[in-house]
PDB file of C-alpha atoms in Angstrom:
ATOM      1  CA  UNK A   1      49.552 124.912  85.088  1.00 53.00           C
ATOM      2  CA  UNK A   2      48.727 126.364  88.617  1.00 61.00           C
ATOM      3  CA  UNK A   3      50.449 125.331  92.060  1.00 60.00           C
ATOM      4  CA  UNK A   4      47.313 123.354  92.879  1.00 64.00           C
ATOM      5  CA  UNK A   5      47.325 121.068  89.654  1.00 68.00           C
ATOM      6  CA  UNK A   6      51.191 120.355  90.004  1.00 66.00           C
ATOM      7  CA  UNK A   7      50.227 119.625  93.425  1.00 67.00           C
ATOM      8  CA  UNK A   8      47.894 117.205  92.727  1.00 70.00           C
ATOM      9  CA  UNK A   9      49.889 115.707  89.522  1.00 69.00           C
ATOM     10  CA  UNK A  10      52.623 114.780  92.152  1.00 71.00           C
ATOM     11  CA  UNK A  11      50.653 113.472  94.529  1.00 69.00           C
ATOM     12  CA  UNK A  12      49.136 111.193  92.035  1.00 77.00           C
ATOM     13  CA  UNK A  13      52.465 110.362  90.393  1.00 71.00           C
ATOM     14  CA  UNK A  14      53.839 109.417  93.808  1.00 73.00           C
ATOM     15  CA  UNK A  15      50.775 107.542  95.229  1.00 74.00           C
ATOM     16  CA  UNK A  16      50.799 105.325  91.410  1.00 77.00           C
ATOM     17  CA  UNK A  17      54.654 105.329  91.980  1.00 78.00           C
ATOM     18  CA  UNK A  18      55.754 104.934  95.582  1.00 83.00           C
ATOM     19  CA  UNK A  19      57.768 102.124  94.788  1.00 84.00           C
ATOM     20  CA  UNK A  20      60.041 104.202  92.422  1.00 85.00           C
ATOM     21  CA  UNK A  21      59.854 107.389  94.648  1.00 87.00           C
ATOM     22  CA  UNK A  22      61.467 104.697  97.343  1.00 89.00           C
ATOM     23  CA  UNK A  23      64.099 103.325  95.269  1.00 89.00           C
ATOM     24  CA  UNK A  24      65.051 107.628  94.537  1.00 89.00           C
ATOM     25  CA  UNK A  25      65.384 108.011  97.873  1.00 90.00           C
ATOM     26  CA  UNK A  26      67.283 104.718  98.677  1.00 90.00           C
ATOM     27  CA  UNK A  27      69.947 106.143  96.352  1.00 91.00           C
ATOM     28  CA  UNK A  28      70.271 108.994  98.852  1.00 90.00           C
ATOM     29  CA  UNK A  29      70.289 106.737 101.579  1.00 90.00           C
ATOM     30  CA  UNK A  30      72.764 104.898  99.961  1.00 89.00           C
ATOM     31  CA  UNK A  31      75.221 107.833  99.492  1.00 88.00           C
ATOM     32  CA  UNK A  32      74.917 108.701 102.786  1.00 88.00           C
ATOM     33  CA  UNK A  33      75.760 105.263 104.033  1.00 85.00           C
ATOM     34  CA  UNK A  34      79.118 104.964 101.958  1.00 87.00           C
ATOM     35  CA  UNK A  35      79.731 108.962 101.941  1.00 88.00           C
ATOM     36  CA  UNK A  36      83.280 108.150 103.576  1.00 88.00           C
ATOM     37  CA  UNK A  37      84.546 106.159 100.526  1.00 90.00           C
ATOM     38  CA  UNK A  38      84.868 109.728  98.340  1.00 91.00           C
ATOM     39  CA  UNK A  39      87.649 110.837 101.016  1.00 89.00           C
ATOM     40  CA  UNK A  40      91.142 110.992  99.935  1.00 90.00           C
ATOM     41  CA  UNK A  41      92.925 108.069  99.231  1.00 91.00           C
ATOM     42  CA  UNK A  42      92.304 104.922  98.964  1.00 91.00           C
ATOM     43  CA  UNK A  43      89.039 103.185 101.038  1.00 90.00           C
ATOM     44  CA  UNK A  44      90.638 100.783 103.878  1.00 83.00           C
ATOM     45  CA  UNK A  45      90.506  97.412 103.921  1.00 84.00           C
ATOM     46  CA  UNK A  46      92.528  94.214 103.289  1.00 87.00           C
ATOM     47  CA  UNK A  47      92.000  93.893  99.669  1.00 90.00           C
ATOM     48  CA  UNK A  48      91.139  96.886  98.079  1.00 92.00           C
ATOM     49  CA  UNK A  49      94.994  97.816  97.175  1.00 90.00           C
ATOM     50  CA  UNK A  50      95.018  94.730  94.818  1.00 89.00           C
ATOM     51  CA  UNK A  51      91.837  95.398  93.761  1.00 92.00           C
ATOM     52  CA  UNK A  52      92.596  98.846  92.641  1.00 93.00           C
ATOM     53  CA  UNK A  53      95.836  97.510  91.129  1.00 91.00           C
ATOM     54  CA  UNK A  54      94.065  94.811  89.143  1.00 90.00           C
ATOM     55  CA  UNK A  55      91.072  97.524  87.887  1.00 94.00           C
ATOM     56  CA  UNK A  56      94.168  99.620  86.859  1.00 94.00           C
ATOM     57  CA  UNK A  57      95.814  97.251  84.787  1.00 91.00           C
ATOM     58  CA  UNK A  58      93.132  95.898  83.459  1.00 93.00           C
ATOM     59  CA  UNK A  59      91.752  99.072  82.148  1.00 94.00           C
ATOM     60  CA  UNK A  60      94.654 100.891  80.942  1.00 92.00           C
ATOM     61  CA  UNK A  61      96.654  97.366  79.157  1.00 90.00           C
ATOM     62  CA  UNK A  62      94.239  94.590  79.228  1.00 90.00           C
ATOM     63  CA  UNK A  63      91.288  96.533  77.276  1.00 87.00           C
ATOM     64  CA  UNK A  64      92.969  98.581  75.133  1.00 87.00           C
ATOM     65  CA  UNK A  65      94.235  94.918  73.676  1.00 88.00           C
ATOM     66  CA  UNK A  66      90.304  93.435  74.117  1.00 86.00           C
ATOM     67  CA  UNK A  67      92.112  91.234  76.622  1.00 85.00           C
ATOM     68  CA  UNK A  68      91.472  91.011  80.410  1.00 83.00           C
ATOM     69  CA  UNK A  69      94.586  88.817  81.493  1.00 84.00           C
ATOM     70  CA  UNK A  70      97.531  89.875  82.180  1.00 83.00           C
ATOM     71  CA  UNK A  71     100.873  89.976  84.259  1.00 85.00           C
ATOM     72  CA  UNK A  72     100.339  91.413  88.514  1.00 83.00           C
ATOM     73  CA  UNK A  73     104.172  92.001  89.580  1.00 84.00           C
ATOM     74  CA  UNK A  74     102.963  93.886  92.609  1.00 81.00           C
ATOM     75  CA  UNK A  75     101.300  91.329  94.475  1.00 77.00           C
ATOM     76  CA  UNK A  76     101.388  87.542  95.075  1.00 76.00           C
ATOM     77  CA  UNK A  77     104.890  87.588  94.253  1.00 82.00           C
ATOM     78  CA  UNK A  78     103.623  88.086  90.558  1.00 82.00           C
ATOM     79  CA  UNK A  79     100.659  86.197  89.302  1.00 81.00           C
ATOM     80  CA  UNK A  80      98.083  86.700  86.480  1.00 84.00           C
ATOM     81  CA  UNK A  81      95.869  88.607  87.673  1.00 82.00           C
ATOM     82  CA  UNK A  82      91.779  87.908  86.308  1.00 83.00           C
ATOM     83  CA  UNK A  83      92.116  84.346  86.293  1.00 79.00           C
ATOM     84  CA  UNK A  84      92.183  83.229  89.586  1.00 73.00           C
ATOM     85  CA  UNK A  85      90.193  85.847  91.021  1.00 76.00           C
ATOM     86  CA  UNK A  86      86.566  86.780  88.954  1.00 78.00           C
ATOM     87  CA  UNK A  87      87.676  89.814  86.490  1.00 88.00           C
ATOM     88  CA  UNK A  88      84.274  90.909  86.634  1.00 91.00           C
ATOM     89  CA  UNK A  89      84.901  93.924  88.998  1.00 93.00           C
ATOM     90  CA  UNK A  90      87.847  94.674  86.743  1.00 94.00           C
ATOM     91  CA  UNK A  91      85.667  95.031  83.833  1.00 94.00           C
ATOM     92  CA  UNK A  92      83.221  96.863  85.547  1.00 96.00           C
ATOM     93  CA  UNK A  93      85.801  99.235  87.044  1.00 97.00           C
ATOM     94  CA  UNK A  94      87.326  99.690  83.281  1.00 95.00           C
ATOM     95  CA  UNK A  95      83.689 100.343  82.321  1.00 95.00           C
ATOM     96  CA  UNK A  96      82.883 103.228  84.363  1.00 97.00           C
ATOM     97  CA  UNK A  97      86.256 104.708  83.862  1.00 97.00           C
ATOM     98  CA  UNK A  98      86.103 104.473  80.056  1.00 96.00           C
ATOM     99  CA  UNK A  99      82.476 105.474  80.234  1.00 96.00           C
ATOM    100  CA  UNK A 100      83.804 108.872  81.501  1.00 96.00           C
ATOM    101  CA  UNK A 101      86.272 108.938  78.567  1.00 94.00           C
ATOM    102  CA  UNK A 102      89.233 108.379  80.631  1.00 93.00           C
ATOM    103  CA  UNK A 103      88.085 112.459  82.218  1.00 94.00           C
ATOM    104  CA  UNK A 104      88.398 110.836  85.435  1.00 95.00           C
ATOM    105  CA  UNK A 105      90.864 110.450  87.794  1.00 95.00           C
ATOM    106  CA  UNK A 106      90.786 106.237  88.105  1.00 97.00           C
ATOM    107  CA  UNK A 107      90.371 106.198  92.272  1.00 96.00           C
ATOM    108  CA  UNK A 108      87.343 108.027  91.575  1.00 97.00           C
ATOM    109  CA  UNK A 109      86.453 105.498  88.961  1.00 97.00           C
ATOM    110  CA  UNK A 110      87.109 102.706  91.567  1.00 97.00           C
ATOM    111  CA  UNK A 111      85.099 104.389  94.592  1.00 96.00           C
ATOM    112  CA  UNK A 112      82.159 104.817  91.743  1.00 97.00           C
ATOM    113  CA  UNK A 113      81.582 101.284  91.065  1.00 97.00           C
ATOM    114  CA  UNK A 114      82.472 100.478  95.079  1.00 95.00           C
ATOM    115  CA  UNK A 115      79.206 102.454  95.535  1.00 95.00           C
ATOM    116  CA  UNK A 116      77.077 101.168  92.347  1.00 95.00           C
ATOM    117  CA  UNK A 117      77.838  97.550  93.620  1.00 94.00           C
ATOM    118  CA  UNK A 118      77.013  98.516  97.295  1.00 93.00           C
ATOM    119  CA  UNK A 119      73.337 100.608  95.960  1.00 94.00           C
ATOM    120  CA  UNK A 120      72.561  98.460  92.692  1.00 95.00           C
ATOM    121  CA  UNK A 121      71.495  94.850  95.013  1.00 94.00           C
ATOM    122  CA  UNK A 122      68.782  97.322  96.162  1.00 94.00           C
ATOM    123  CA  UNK A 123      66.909  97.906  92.791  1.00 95.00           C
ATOM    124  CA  UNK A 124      68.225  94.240  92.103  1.00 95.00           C
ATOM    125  CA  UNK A 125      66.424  92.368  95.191  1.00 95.00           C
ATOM    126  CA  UNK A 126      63.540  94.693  94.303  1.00 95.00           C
ATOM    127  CA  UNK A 127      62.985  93.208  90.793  1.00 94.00           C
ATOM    128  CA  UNK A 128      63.793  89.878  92.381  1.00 95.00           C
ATOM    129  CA  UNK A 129      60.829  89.948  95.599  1.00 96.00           C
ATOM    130  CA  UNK A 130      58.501  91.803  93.063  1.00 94.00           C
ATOM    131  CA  UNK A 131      58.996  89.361  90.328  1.00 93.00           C
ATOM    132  CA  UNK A 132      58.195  86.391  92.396  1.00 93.00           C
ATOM    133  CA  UNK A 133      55.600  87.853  94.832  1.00 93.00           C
ATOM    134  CA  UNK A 134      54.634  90.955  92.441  1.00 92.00           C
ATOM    135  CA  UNK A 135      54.116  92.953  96.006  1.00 93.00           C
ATOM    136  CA  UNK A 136      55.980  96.073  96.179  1.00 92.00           C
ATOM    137  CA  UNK A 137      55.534  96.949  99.429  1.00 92.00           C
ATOM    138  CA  UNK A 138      57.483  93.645 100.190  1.00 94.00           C
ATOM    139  CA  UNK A 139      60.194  94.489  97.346  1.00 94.00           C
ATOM    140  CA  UNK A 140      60.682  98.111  99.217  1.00 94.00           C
ATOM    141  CA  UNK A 141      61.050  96.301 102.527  1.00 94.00           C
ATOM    142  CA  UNK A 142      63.533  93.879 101.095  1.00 95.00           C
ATOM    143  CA  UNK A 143      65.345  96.630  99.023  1.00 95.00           C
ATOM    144  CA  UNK A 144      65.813  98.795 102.476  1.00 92.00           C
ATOM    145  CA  UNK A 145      66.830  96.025 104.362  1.00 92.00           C
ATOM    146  CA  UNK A 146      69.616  94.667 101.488  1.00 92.00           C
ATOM    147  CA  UNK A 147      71.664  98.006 102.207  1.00 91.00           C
ATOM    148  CA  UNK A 148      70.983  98.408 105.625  1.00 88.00           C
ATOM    149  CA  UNK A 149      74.097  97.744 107.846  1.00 84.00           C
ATOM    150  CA  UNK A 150      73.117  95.845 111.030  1.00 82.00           C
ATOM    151  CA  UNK A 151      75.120  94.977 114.376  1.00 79.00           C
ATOM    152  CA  UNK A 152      75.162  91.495 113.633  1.00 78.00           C
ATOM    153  CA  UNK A 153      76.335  91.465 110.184  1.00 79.00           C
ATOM    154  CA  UNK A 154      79.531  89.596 109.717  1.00 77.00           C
ATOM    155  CA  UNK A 155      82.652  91.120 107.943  1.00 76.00           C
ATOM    156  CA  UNK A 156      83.171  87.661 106.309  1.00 75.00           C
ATOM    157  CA  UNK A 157      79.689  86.102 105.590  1.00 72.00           C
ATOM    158  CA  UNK A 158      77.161  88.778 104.270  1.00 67.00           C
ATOM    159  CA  UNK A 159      78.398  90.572 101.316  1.00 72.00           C
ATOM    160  CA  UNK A 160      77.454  93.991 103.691  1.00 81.00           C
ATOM    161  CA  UNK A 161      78.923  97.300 103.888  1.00 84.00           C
ATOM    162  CA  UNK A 162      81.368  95.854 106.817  1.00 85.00           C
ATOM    163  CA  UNK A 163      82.554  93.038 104.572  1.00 87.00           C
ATOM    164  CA  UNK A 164      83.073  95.180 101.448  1.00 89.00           C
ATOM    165  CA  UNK A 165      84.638  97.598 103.940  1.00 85.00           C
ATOM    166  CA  UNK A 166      87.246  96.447 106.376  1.00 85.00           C
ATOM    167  CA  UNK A 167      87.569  93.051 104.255  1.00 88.00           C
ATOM    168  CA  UNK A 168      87.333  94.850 100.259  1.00 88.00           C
ATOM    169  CA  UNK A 169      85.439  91.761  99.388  1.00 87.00           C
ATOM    170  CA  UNK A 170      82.880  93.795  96.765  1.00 92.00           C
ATOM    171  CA  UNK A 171      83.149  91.820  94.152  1.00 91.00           C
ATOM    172  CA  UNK A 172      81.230  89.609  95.716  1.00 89.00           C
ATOM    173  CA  UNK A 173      78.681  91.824  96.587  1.00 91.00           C
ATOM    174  CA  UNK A 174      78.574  92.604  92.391  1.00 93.00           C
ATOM    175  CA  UNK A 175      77.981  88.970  91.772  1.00 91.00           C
ATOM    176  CA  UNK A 176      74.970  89.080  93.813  1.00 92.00           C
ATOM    177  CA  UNK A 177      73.319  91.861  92.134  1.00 94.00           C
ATOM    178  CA  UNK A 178      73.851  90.368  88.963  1.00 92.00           C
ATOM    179  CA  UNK A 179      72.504  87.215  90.299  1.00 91.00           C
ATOM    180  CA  UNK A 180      69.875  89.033  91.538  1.00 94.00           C
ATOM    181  CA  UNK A 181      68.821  90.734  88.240  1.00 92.00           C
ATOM    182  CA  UNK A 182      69.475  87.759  86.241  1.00 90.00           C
ATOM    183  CA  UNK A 183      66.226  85.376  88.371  1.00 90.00           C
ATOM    184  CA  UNK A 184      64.527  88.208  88.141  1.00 91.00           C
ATOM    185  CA  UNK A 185      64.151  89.091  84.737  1.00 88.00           C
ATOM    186  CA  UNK A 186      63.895  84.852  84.601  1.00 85.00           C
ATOM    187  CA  UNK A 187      60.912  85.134  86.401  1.00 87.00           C
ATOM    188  CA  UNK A 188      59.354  87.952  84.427  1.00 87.00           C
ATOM    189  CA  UNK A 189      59.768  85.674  81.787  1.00 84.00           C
ATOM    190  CA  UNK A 190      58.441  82.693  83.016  1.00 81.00           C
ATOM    191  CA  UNK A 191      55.016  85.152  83.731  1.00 81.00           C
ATOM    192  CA  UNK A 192      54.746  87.041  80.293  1.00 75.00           C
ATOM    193  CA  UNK A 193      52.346  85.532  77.728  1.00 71.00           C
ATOM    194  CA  UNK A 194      54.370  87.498  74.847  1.00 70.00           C
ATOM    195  CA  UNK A 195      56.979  85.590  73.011  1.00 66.00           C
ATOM    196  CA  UNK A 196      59.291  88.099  71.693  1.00 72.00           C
ATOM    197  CA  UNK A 197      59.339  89.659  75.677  1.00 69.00           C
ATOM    198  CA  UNK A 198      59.798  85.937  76.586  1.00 68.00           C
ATOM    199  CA  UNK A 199      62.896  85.682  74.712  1.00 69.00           C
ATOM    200  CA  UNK A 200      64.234  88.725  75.329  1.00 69.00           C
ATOM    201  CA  UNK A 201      64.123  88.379  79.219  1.00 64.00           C
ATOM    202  CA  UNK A 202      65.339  85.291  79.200  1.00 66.00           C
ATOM    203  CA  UNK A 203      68.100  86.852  76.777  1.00 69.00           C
ATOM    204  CA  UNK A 204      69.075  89.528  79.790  1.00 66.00           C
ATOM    205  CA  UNK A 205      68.954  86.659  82.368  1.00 61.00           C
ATOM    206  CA  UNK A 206      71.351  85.134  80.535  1.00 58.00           C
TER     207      UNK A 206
END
């Protein structure tokens, strides 16, 4: 294949797929935002300590015994940990650590799915804007802006980078990319004239 054919091949692939081109370079854009959280030590912040602590235990007693409560005598003055607060970045913590067959260290494992929850509400308000609207210039527009920090976000109303940071509130931020994913594939649904896609959407949104 000559230089001019690959040429053209990936101008065609990227004029037919701009919107996924955009989402690979959002990931980038992404990294670069957050780059600071692969430091060493722990990322700052009010909560991220009992976070970490709850991700820990969680992964290394809870699953091991296909349980996700258990017994926090660091913090609180002792409480169970997972019931009061969601579990579900717990489990997601214990899921990219064990996904990496325990190889990593688990800070590492913690910062990882810090950043997945921070970059994933971008491909998740894409599928949500494109389901409803099926634009995708407005679903890149929406995607950019749902991991762009402003001046005027708030560190305790907007799920942002500042609230995640300097308050640790991220699981928060997870719950609205699942949220986000969830309508969408709901709405995919609703517009697909196949059955078995129809239940199987609604199956993921679930």
């Amino acid at each position: 294949m000559s230089e001019k054919s690959i040429g053209k091949f990936m101008f065609e692939f990227i004029r037919n797929h701009f919107d996924l081109v955009s989402l690979f370079f959002l990931f980038f854009y992404t990294l670069l935002s957050v780059k600071t959280i692969f430091s060493k030590g722990m990322i700052p912040g009010w909560d991220h300590p009992v976070h970490y602590v709850h991700a820990y235990l969680t992964a290394i007693y809870m699953f091991p015994e296909l349980n996700i409560l258990g017994w926090d005598p660091f913090n609180q003055f002792g409480w169970v940990f997972n019931q009061y607060y969601n579990p579900g970045m717990s489990i997601f913590v214990s899921f990219i650590y064990y996904l990496f067959l325990k190889s990593i260290d688990f800070l590492l494992a913690y910062k990882l799915a810090f950043f997945l929850a921070y970059f994933l509400l971008a491909p998740a308000v894409y599928m949500f804007v494109h389901a409803l609207t099926k634009d995708k210039i407005a679903a890149i527009v929406a995607s950019l802006l749902s991991i762009t920090t402003f001046v005027e976000e708030s560190t305790w109303l907007d799920a942002g980078l500042k609230q995640m940071y300097y308050i640790g509130m991220w699981p928060e931020r997870l719950g609205l990319v699942f949220a986000f994913f969830s309508i969408a594939f709901l709405a995919y649904s609703f517009a697909s004239k196949s059955l078995p896609r129809v239940l199987f959407l609604t199956r993921i949104s679930a």
